[in-house]
PDB file of C-alpha atoms in Angstrom:
ATOM      1  CA  MET A  19     -13.780 -13.673  -1.077  1.00  0.00           C
ATOM      2  CA  SER A  20     -14.346  -9.864  -1.565  1.00  0.00           C
ATOM      3  CA  GLU A  21     -17.830  -8.869  -2.891  1.00  0.00           C
ATOM      4  CA  GLU A  22     -17.938  -6.717  -5.795  1.00  0.00           C
ATOM      5  CA  ARG A  23     -20.711  -3.941  -6.520  1.00  0.00           C
ATOM      6  CA  PRO A  24     -21.238  -1.006  -9.152  1.00  0.00           C
ATOM      7  CA  ILE A  25     -21.616   2.565  -7.784  1.00  0.00           C
ATOM      8  CA  VAL A  26     -22.905   5.200  -9.776  1.00  0.00           C
ATOM      9  CA  PHE A  27     -21.650   8.904  -8.758  1.00  0.00           C
ATOM     10  CA  THR A  28     -21.418  12.259 -10.178  1.00  0.00           C
ATOM     11  CA  CYS A  29     -18.561  14.673 -10.713  1.00  0.00           C
ATOM     12  CA  HIS A  30     -19.759  17.957 -11.641  1.00  0.00           C
ATOM     13  CA  SER A  31     -23.291  16.513 -12.696  1.00  0.00           C
ATOM     14  CA  THR A  32     -22.029  14.174 -15.087  1.00  0.00           C
ATOM     15  CA  GLN A  33     -22.633  10.784 -14.136  1.00  0.00           C
ATOM     16  CA  LEU A  34     -19.410   8.061 -13.479  1.00  0.00           C
ATOM     17  CA  LEU A  35     -19.445   4.375 -12.848  1.00  0.00           C
ATOM     18  CA  GLY A  36     -17.077   2.749 -10.334  1.00  0.00           C
ATOM     19  CA  ILE A  37     -16.700  -0.852  -9.052  1.00  0.00           C
ATOM     20  CA  LEU A  38     -15.978  -1.226  -5.569  1.00  0.00           C
ATOM     21  CA  HIS A  39     -14.458  -4.431  -4.221  1.00  0.00           C
ATOM     22  CA  GLU A  40     -15.128  -4.678  -0.390  1.00  0.00           C
ATOM     23  CA  SER A  41     -13.027  -6.703   1.826  1.00  0.00           C
ATOM     24  CA  ALA A  42     -14.631  -9.337   4.254  1.00  0.00           C
ATOM     25  CA  ALA A  43     -12.429  -7.773   6.812  1.00  0.00           C
ATOM     26  CA  SER A  44     -12.739  -4.173   8.009  1.00  0.00           C
ATOM     27  CA  SER A  45     -10.559  -1.761   7.063  1.00  0.00           C
ATOM     28  CA  GLU A  46     -10.118   2.134   7.843  1.00  0.00           C
ATOM     29  CA  HIS A  47      -7.841   2.324   4.601  1.00  0.00           C
ATOM     30  CA  ALA A  48      -8.947   2.037   0.847  1.00  0.00           C
ATOM     31  CA  LEU A  49      -7.055   1.678  -2.387  1.00  0.00           C
ATOM     32  CA  ILE A  50      -8.496   4.018  -5.254  1.00  0.00           C
ATOM     33  CA  VAL A  51      -6.936   2.630  -8.731  1.00  0.00           C
ATOM     34  CA  ILE A  52      -6.954   5.760 -11.077  1.00  0.00           C
ATOM     35  CA  VAL A  53      -7.159   4.489 -14.754  1.00  0.00           C
ATOM     36  CA  GLY A  54      -4.777   5.619 -17.503  1.00  0.00           C
ATOM     37  CA  GLY A  55      -6.065   6.742 -20.637  1.00  0.00           C
ATOM     38  CA  PRO A  56      -7.392   5.683 -23.481  1.00  0.00           C
ATOM     39  CA  GLN A  57      -8.440   2.690 -21.504  1.00  0.00           C
ATOM     40  CA  TYR A  58     -11.142   1.945 -18.985  1.00  0.00           C
ATOM     41  CA  ARG A  59     -11.723   0.376 -15.273  1.00  0.00           C
ATOM     42  CA  VAL A  60     -10.936  -3.205 -16.419  1.00  0.00           C
ATOM     43  CA  GLY A  61      -7.183  -2.559 -17.436  1.00  0.00           C
ATOM     44  CA  SER A  62      -4.838  -4.008 -20.057  1.00  0.00           C
ATOM     45  CA  HIS A  63      -5.188  -7.724 -20.091  1.00  0.00           C
ATOM     46  CA  ARG A  64      -7.891  -7.215 -16.900  1.00  0.00           C
ATOM     47  CA  GLN A  65      -4.829  -6.050 -14.551  1.00  0.00           C
ATOM     48  CA  PHE A  66      -7.158  -3.881 -12.806  1.00  0.00           C
ATOM     49  CA  VAL A  67      -9.727  -6.217 -11.878  1.00  0.00           C
ATOM     50  CA  LEU A  68      -6.788  -9.000 -10.731  1.00  0.00           C
ATOM     51  CA  LEU A  69      -5.405  -6.635  -8.842  1.00  0.00           C
ATOM     52  CA  ALA A  70      -8.337  -5.015  -6.918  1.00  0.00           C
ATOM     53  CA  ARG A  71      -9.422  -8.565  -6.108  1.00  0.00           C
ATOM     54  CA  GLU A  72      -6.104  -9.695  -4.960  1.00  0.00           C
ATOM     55  CA  VAL A  73      -5.771  -6.346  -2.860  1.00  0.00           C
ATOM     56  CA  ALA A  74      -9.422  -6.826  -1.177  1.00  0.00           C
ATOM     57  CA  ASN A  75      -8.876 -10.414  -0.581  1.00  0.00           C
ATOM     58  CA  ALA A  76      -5.943  -9.307   1.626  1.00  0.00           C
ATOM     59  CA  GLY A  77      -8.266  -7.155   3.479  1.00  0.00           C
ATOM     60  CA  ILE A  78      -7.896  -3.515   1.779  1.00  0.00           C
ATOM     61  CA  PRO A  79     -11.199  -2.289  -0.282  1.00  0.00           C
ATOM     62  CA  VAL A  80     -10.479  -1.013  -3.457  1.00  0.00           C
ATOM     63  CA  PHE A  81     -12.518   1.232  -5.792  1.00  0.00           C
ATOM     64  CA  ARG A  82     -11.819   1.479  -9.963  1.00  0.00           C
ATOM     65  CA  PHE A  83     -13.741   3.778 -11.915  1.00  0.00           C
ATOM     66  CA  ASP A  84     -14.194   5.209 -15.141  1.00  0.00           C
ATOM     67  CA  TYR A  85     -13.359   9.144 -15.239  1.00  0.00           C
ATOM     68  CA  ARG A  86     -15.612  11.400 -17.405  1.00  0.00           C
ATOM     69  CA  GLY A  87     -15.580  10.690 -21.056  1.00  0.00           C
ATOM     70  CA  MET A  88     -14.146   6.975 -20.749  1.00  0.00           C
ATOM     71  CA  GLY A  89     -15.671   3.493 -20.328  1.00  0.00           C
ATOM     72  CA  ASP A  90     -19.126   3.834 -18.773  1.00  0.00           C
ATOM     73  CA  SER A  91     -18.867   7.033 -17.598  1.00  0.00           C
ATOM     74  CA  MET A  92     -20.778  10.231 -19.492  1.00  0.00           C
ATOM     75  CA  GLY A  93     -19.178  13.495 -20.429  1.00  0.00           C
ATOM     76  CA  GLU A  94     -16.805  14.679 -22.719  1.00  0.00           C
ATOM     77  CA  GLN A  95     -13.711  12.888 -23.177  1.00  0.00           C
ATOM     78  CA  ARG A  96     -10.261  14.084 -21.454  1.00  0.00           C
ATOM     79  CA  ASP A  97      -7.033  13.611 -20.623  1.00  0.00           C
ATOM     80  CA  PHE A  98      -4.718  12.719 -17.805  1.00  0.00           C
ATOM     81  CA  GLU A  99      -4.223  16.502 -17.038  1.00  0.00           C
ATOM     82  CA  GLY A 100      -8.214  17.095 -16.701  1.00  0.00           C
ATOM     83  CA  ILE A 101      -8.997  14.610 -14.390  1.00  0.00           C
ATOM     84  CA  GLY A 102      -8.430  15.855 -11.143  1.00  0.00           C
ATOM     85  CA  ASP A 103     -11.789  16.548 -10.265  1.00  0.00           C
ATOM     86  CA  ASP A 104     -12.998  13.096 -10.924  1.00  0.00           C
ATOM     87  CA  ILE A 105     -10.255  11.775  -8.854  1.00  0.00           C
ATOM     88  CA  SER A 106     -11.451  14.146  -5.540  1.00  0.00           C
ATOM     89  CA  ALA A 107     -15.118  12.711  -6.540  1.00  0.00           C
ATOM     90  CA  ALA A 108     -14.301   9.273  -6.488  1.00  0.00           C
ATOM     91  CA  ILE A 109     -12.543   9.693  -3.228  1.00  0.00           C
ATOM     92  CA  ASP A 110     -15.881  11.122  -1.707  1.00  0.00           C
ATOM     93  CA  THR A 111     -17.492   8.366  -2.987  1.00  0.00           C
ATOM     94  CA  VAL A 112     -15.547   5.492  -1.428  1.00  0.00           C
ATOM     95  CA  PHE A 113     -15.714   7.812   2.095  1.00  0.00           C
ATOM     96  CA  GLU A 114     -19.704   7.603   1.375  1.00  0.00           C
ATOM     97  CA  ALA A 115     -19.591   3.976   0.869  1.00  0.00           C
ATOM     98  CA  LEU A 116     -17.433   3.120   3.905  1.00  0.00           C
ATOM     99  CA  PRO A 117     -18.320   4.864   6.728  1.00  0.00           C
ATOM    100  CA  GLY A 118     -15.564   3.332   8.738  1.00  0.00           C
ATOM    101  CA  LEU A 119     -13.071   4.736   6.309  1.00  0.00           C
ATOM    102  CA  LYS A 120     -10.156   7.309   7.446  1.00  0.00           C
ATOM    103  CA  THR A 121      -7.439   7.338   4.457  1.00  0.00           C
ATOM    104  CA  VAL A 122      -6.935   5.907   1.154  1.00  0.00           C
ATOM    105  CA  SER A 123      -3.910   5.501  -1.303  1.00  0.00           C
ATOM    106  CA  LEU A 124      -3.941   6.159  -4.892  1.00  0.00           C
ATOM    107  CA  TRP A 125      -2.947   3.724  -7.870  1.00  0.00           C
ATOM    108  CA  GLY A 126      -1.918   4.825 -11.194  1.00  0.00           C
ATOM    109  CA  LEU A 127       0.240   3.251 -14.030  1.00  0.00           C
ATOM    110  CA  CYS A 128       1.488   5.927 -16.673  1.00  0.00           C
ATOM    111  CA  ASP A 129      -0.467   8.817 -17.271  1.00  0.00           C
ATOM    112  CA  ALA A 130      -2.702   7.784 -14.160  1.00  0.00           C
ATOM    113  CA  ALA A 131       0.314   7.909 -12.118  1.00  0.00           C
ATOM    114  CA  SER A 132       1.044  11.269 -13.658  1.00  0.00           C
ATOM    115  CA  ALA A 133      -2.367  12.393 -12.669  1.00  0.00           C
ATOM    116  CA  ILE A 134      -1.636  11.342  -9.189  1.00  0.00           C
ATOM    117  CA  ALA A 135       1.178  13.647  -9.094  1.00  0.00           C
ATOM    118  CA  PHE A 136      -0.902  16.548 -10.287  1.00  0.00           C
ATOM    119  CA  TYR A 137      -3.578  15.765  -7.733  1.00  0.00           C
ATOM    120  CA  LEU A 138      -0.873  15.233  -4.838  1.00  0.00           C
ATOM    121  CA  ASP A 139       0.665  18.345  -6.002  1.00  0.00           C
ATOM    122  CA  SER A 140      -2.630  20.857  -6.277  1.00  0.00           C
ATOM    123  CA  ALA A 141      -4.800  19.607  -3.717  1.00  0.00           C
ATOM    124  CA  THR A 142      -4.600  19.534   0.157  1.00  0.00           C
ATOM    125  CA  ASP A 143      -6.384  16.362   0.407  1.00  0.00           C
ATOM    126  CA  GLU A 144      -5.518  14.877   4.096  1.00  0.00           C
ATOM    127  CA  ARG A 145      -7.382  11.848   3.238  1.00  0.00           C
ATOM    128  CA  VAL A 146      -4.738  10.685   0.827  1.00  0.00           C
ATOM    129  CA  THR A 147      -1.787   9.453   2.822  1.00  0.00           C
ATOM    130  CA  GLY A 148      -0.188   7.330   0.167  1.00  0.00           C
ATOM    131  CA  ALA A 149       0.179   6.603  -3.587  1.00  0.00           C
ATOM    132  CA  VAL A 150       1.678   4.023  -5.698  1.00  0.00           C
ATOM    133  CA  ILE A 151       3.091   5.045  -9.005  1.00  0.00           C
ATOM    134  CA  LEU A 152       3.948   3.092 -11.852  1.00  0.00           C
ATOM    135  CA  ASN A 153       6.120   4.123 -14.857  1.00  0.00           C
ATOM    136  CA  PRO A 154       4.823   7.427 -14.667  1.00  0.00           C
ATOM    137  CA  TRP A 155       4.354   9.088 -18.169  1.00  0.00           C
ATOM    138  CA  VAL A 156       6.818  12.405 -18.634  1.00  0.00           C
ATOM    139  CA  HIS A 157       7.002  12.739 -22.192  1.00  0.00           C
ATOM    140  CA  ASP A 158       8.541  15.246 -24.073  1.00  0.00           C
ATOM    141  CA  ASP A 159      10.517  15.691 -27.315  1.00  0.00           C
ATOM    142  CA  GLU A 160      13.582  16.636 -25.297  1.00  0.00           C
ATOM    143  CA  THR A 161      13.533  14.391 -22.644  1.00  0.00           C
ATOM    144  CA  GLU A 162      12.895  11.573 -25.199  1.00  0.00           C
ATOM    145  CA  ALA A 163      15.983  12.354 -27.280  1.00  0.00           C
ATOM    146  CA  GLU A 164      17.964  12.325 -24.002  1.00  0.00           C
ATOM    147  CA  MET A 165      16.777   9.118 -22.878  1.00  0.00           C
ATOM    148  CA  LEU A 166      17.323   7.575 -26.360  1.00  0.00           C
ATOM    149  CA  VAL A 167      20.988   9.221 -26.645  1.00  0.00           C
ATOM    150  CA  LYS A 168      22.124   8.458 -23.117  1.00  0.00           C
ATOM    151  CA  ASP A 169      20.504   5.527 -22.167  1.00  0.00           C
ATOM    152  CA  TYR A 170      18.893   3.311 -24.984  1.00  0.00           C
ATOM    153  CA  TYR A 171      21.718   3.587 -27.411  1.00  0.00           C
ATOM    154  CA  ARG A 172      24.570   3.618 -24.831  1.00  0.00           C
ATOM    155  CA  SER A 173      23.338   0.486 -23.458  1.00  0.00           C
ATOM    156  CA  ARG A 174      23.166  -1.293 -26.804  1.00  0.00           C
ATOM    157  CA  ALA A 175      26.653  -0.305 -27.491  1.00  0.00           C
ATOM    158  CA  SER A 176      27.903  -1.926 -24.322  1.00  0.00           C
ATOM    159  CA  ASP A 177      25.917  -5.039 -25.048  1.00  0.00           C
ATOM    160  CA  PRO A 178      27.988  -7.673 -26.761  1.00  0.00           C
ATOM    161  CA  LYS A 179      25.223  -9.450 -28.186  1.00  0.00           C
ATOM    162  CA  GLU A 180      23.619  -6.511 -29.690  1.00  0.00           C
ATOM    163  CA  ILE A 181      27.275  -5.360 -31.209  1.00  0.00           C
ATOM    164  CA  LEU A 182      27.300  -8.766 -33.204  1.00  0.00           C
ATOM    165  CA  ARG A 183      23.903  -8.400 -34.619  1.00  0.00           C
ATOM    166  CA  LEU A 184      24.941  -5.141 -35.915  1.00  0.00           C
ATOM    167  CA  LEU A 185      28.126  -6.168 -37.609  1.00  0.00           C
ATOM    168  CA  ALA A 186      26.455  -9.229 -39.067  1.00  0.00           C
ATOM    169  CA  SER A 187      23.845  -7.050 -40.603  1.00  0.00           C
ATOM    170  CA  PRO A 188      24.820  -3.764 -42.583  1.00  0.00           C
ATOM    171  CA  SER A 189      21.143  -2.512 -42.574  1.00  0.00           C
ATOM    172  CA  ARG A 190      20.897  -2.791 -38.652  1.00  0.00           C
ATOM    173  CA  TRP A 191      24.055  -0.878 -38.662  1.00  0.00           C
ATOM    174  CA  LEU A 192      23.246   1.874 -40.744  1.00  0.00           C
ATOM    175  CA  GLY A 193      19.644   1.729 -39.193  1.00  0.00           C
ATOM    176  CA  ALA A 194      21.163   2.397 -35.766  1.00  0.00           C
ATOM    177  CA  ILE A 195      23.873   5.320 -37.148  1.00  0.00           C
ATOM    178  CA  LYS A 196      20.794   6.685 -38.446  1.00  0.00           C
ATOM    179  CA  GLY A 197      18.519   6.586 -35.223  1.00  0.00           C
ATOM    180  CA  ILE A 198      21.542   7.866 -32.926  1.00  0.00           C
ATOM    181  CA  ALA A 199      21.932  10.926 -35.296  1.00  0.00           C
ATOM    182  CA  ASN A 200      17.812  11.585 -35.627  1.00  0.00           C
ATOM    183  CA  SER A 201      17.820  11.359 -31.733  1.00  0.00           C
ATOM    184  CA  LEU A 202      20.759  13.906 -31.426  1.00  0.00           C
ATOM    185  CA  MET A 203      19.276  16.340 -33.834  1.00  0.00           C
ATOM    186  CA  ALA A 204      16.043  16.118 -31.776  1.00  0.00           C
ATOM    187  CA  LEU A 205      17.803  16.645 -28.462  1.00  0.00           C
ATOM    188  CA  VAL A 206      19.699  19.917 -29.931  1.00  0.00           C
ATOM    189  CA  SER A 207      15.934  20.779 -31.702  1.00  0.00           C
ATOM    190  CA  ALA A 208      14.139  20.689 -28.321  1.00  0.00           C
ATOM    191  CA  LYS A 209      16.547  22.335 -26.120  1.00  0.00           C
ATOM    192  CA  ALA A 210      16.492  25.144 -28.749  1.00  0.00           C
ATOM    193  CA  ASP A 211      12.710  25.279 -28.637  1.00  0.00           C
ATOM    194  CA  ARG A 212      12.586  25.340 -24.832  1.00  0.00           C
ATOM    195  CA  ALA A 213      15.179  28.084 -24.831  1.00  0.00           C
ATOM    196  CA  SER A 214      13.247  30.339 -27.209  1.00  0.00           C
ATOM    197  CA  ALA A 215       9.898  29.405 -25.350  1.00  0.00           C
ATOM    198  CA  GLY A 216      11.359  31.510 -22.321  1.00  0.00           C
ATOM    199  CA  SER A 217      10.294  31.426 -18.905  1.00  0.00           C
ATOM    200  CA  ALA A 218       6.613  32.494 -19.485  1.00  0.00           C
ATOM    201  CA  ASN A 219       5.068  29.073 -20.049  1.00  0.00           C
ATOM    202  CA  LYS A 220       4.477  26.545 -17.785  1.00  0.00           C
ATOM    203  CA  LEU A 221       6.898  24.159 -16.373  1.00  0.00           C
ATOM    204  CA  PRO A 222       7.423  21.168 -18.845  1.00  0.00           C
ATOM    205  CA  LEU A 223       5.410  18.020 -18.143  1.00  0.00           C
ATOM    206  CA  PRO A 224       8.208  15.834 -16.688  1.00  0.00           C
ATOM    207  CA  ALA A 225       9.135  19.004 -13.738  1.00  0.00           C
ATOM    208  CA  ARG A 226       5.634  19.279 -13.042  1.00  0.00           C
ATOM    209  CA  VAL A 227       5.464  15.237 -12.787  1.00  0.00           C
ATOM    210  CA  LEU A 228       8.523  14.724 -10.593  1.00  0.00           C
ATOM    211  CA  ASN A 229       7.465  18.023  -8.570  1.00  0.00           C
ATOM    212  CA  GLY A 230       4.080  16.480  -7.477  1.00  0.00           C
ATOM    213  CA  ILE A 231       5.914  13.078  -6.346  1.00  0.00           C
ATOM    214  CA  SER A 232       9.080  14.806  -4.406  1.00  0.00           C
ATOM    215  CA  HIS A 233       7.029  17.738  -2.505  1.00  0.00           C
ATOM    216  CA  SER A 234       3.605  16.205  -1.648  1.00  0.00           C
ATOM    217  CA  LYS A 235       3.204  14.823   1.660  1.00  0.00           C
ATOM    218  CA  PRO A 236       1.706  11.431   1.370  1.00  0.00           C
ATOM    219  CA  LYS A 237       4.308   8.578   1.226  1.00  0.00           C
ATOM    220  CA  LYS A 238       4.757   7.154  -2.209  1.00  0.00           C
ATOM    221  CA  LEU A 239       5.820   3.806  -3.626  1.00  0.00           C
ATOM    222  CA  LEU A 240       7.655   4.192  -6.983  1.00  0.00           C
ATOM    223  CA  ILE A 241       7.480   1.222  -9.235  1.00  0.00           C
ATOM    224  CA  ILE A 242       9.401   0.620 -12.336  1.00  0.00           C
ATOM    225  CA  SER A 243      10.219  -1.683 -15.116  1.00  0.00           C
ATOM    226  CA  GLY A 244      13.280  -2.499 -16.614  1.00  0.00           C
ATOM    227  CA  ASP A 245      12.166  -3.250 -19.867  1.00  0.00           C
ATOM    228  CA  ASP A 246      10.099  -0.120 -20.448  1.00  0.00           C
ATOM    229  CA  LEU A 247      11.029   3.184 -22.612  1.00  0.00           C
ATOM    230  CA  THR A 248       8.358   5.217 -20.863  1.00  0.00           C
ATOM    231  CA  ALA A 249      10.318   3.948 -17.397  1.00  0.00           C
ATOM    232  CA  ARG A 250      13.522   5.112 -18.735  1.00  0.00           C
ATOM    233  CA  GLU A 251      12.643   8.221 -19.917  1.00  0.00           C
ATOM    234  CA  PHE A 252      10.966   8.738 -16.626  1.00  0.00           C
ATOM    235  CA  LEU A 253      14.504   8.062 -14.734  1.00  0.00           C
ATOM    236  CA  THR A 254      16.374  10.249 -17.526  1.00  0.00           C
ATOM    237  CA  ALA A 255      14.134  13.231 -16.011  1.00  0.00           C
ATOM    238  CA  ALA A 256      14.252  12.238 -12.568  1.00  0.00           C
ATOM    239  CA  LYS A 257      18.210  12.120 -12.460  1.00  0.00           C
ATOM    240  CA  LYS A 258      18.088  15.831 -13.142  1.00  0.00           C
ATOM    241  CA  HIS A 259      15.656  16.993 -10.740  1.00  0.00           C
ATOM    242  CA  SER A 260      17.271  18.023  -7.445  1.00  0.00           C
ATOM    243  CA  GLY A 261      13.968  17.552  -5.646  1.00  0.00           C
ATOM    244  CA  PHE A 262      13.309  14.370  -6.233  1.00  0.00           C
ATOM    245  CA  GLN A 263      16.913  12.854  -6.000  1.00  0.00           C
ATOM    246  CA  SER A 264      16.889  14.224  -2.565  1.00  0.00           C
ATOM    247  CA  ALA A 265      13.534  12.417  -1.410  1.00  0.00           C
ATOM    248  CA  ILE A 266      14.303   9.028  -3.405  1.00  0.00           C
ATOM    249  CA  GLY A 267      15.084   6.561  -0.582  1.00  0.00           C
ATOM    250  CA  SER A 268      14.025   8.710   2.357  1.00  0.00           C
ATOM    251  CA  GLU A 269      10.457   7.714   4.224  1.00  0.00           C
ATOM    252  CA  THR A 270       8.805   9.794   1.659  1.00  0.00           C
ATOM    253  CA  ILE A 271       9.764   7.842  -1.392  1.00  0.00           C
ATOM    254  CA  VAL A 272      10.368   4.072  -1.847  1.00  0.00           C
ATOM    255  CA  GLN A 273      11.255   2.642  -5.190  1.00  0.00           C
ATOM    256  CA  GLN A 274      11.298  -0.643  -6.278  1.00  0.00           C
ATOM    257  CA  THR A 275      12.328  -1.678  -9.875  1.00  0.00           C
ATOM    258  CA  ASN A 276      11.690  -5.154 -11.610  1.00  0.00           C
ATOM    259  CA  GLU A 277      14.399  -5.403 -14.439  1.00  0.00           C
ATOM    260  CA  ASP A 278      12.514  -7.986 -16.816  1.00  0.00           C
ATOM    261  CA  ALA A 279       8.931  -6.034 -16.470  1.00  0.00           C
ATOM    262  CA  ASP A 280       7.424  -4.458 -19.527  1.00  0.00           C
ATOM    263  CA  HIS A 281       5.294  -1.095 -19.417  1.00  0.00           C
ATOM    264  CA  THR A 282       2.037  -2.734 -18.132  1.00  0.00           C
ATOM    265  CA  PHE A 283       3.452  -5.705 -16.047  1.00  0.00           C
ATOM    266  CA  SER A 284       1.814  -8.240 -18.170  1.00  0.00           C
ATOM    267  CA  SER A 285       2.973 -11.549 -17.389  1.00  0.00           C
ATOM    268  CA  LYS A 286       1.445 -13.181 -14.061  1.00  0.00           C
ATOM    269  CA  GLN A 287       4.476 -13.541 -12.532  1.00  0.00           C
ATOM    270  CA  TRP A 288       5.038  -9.719 -12.930  1.00  0.00           C
ATOM    271  CA  ARG A 289       1.378  -8.922 -11.894  1.00  0.00           C
ATOM    272  CA  ASP A 290       1.861 -10.749  -8.853  1.00  0.00           C
ATOM    273  CA  TRP A 291       5.064  -9.129  -7.979  1.00  0.00           C
ATOM    274  CA  VAL A 292       3.141  -5.474  -8.460  1.00  0.00           C
ATOM    275  CA  ALA A 293       0.442  -6.546  -6.136  1.00  0.00           C
TER     276      ALA A 293
END
């Protein structure tokens, strides 16, 4: 069994708390769990605790922590776009705690996965040689509307059971028509807003996340849930990103999909599959 111990560390003089799961076997590589918000290091249905214990028992130490303003860490609350320094401080802490360590991988779900993409894209941290990226958050109005029009409603329209349910209920049929119309209007509006914004603004979120995943050096394991609108939105954006499309399936990015899993892999079967 692995041993677990709390570690207090700092990021810009702010006190943070993490839990180190030490493996009984020596390892030159460790896994650092980046937590998405707003939640703390335990995770939904304790998934980060259970994942860390399983990975540590398999011989790889794991560190999970609360970034500034979250859980038991001090400081002002921040979102996933502002935790790059917290990630760096956590990596420093793990290397201090495990003297024989040589490299680490980063693990993140949803907006934590996007935070990892930003870190890989902006920081030249040779200590990070891998990343596990689950259902990255790339939400914006245009991508969501495009996903609903081209993926969600199209898949429902090709499902015989869904068609029968719609035909049996006029209110459902009208609701579906209204949903498609609203999504089409939202898509047109979002495209117009983006065109009027011009090139002076920074790249939209989907492009920035996909750039970080496809252009960075570390190897990435991309894990996708089949029953998740966040994952569908990511895949919609990914289809239009040439850099990602050329990298997927290469030695740099490996993608695995669980068609039945929900966003947080909430069942034991799905959680074990991820581990």
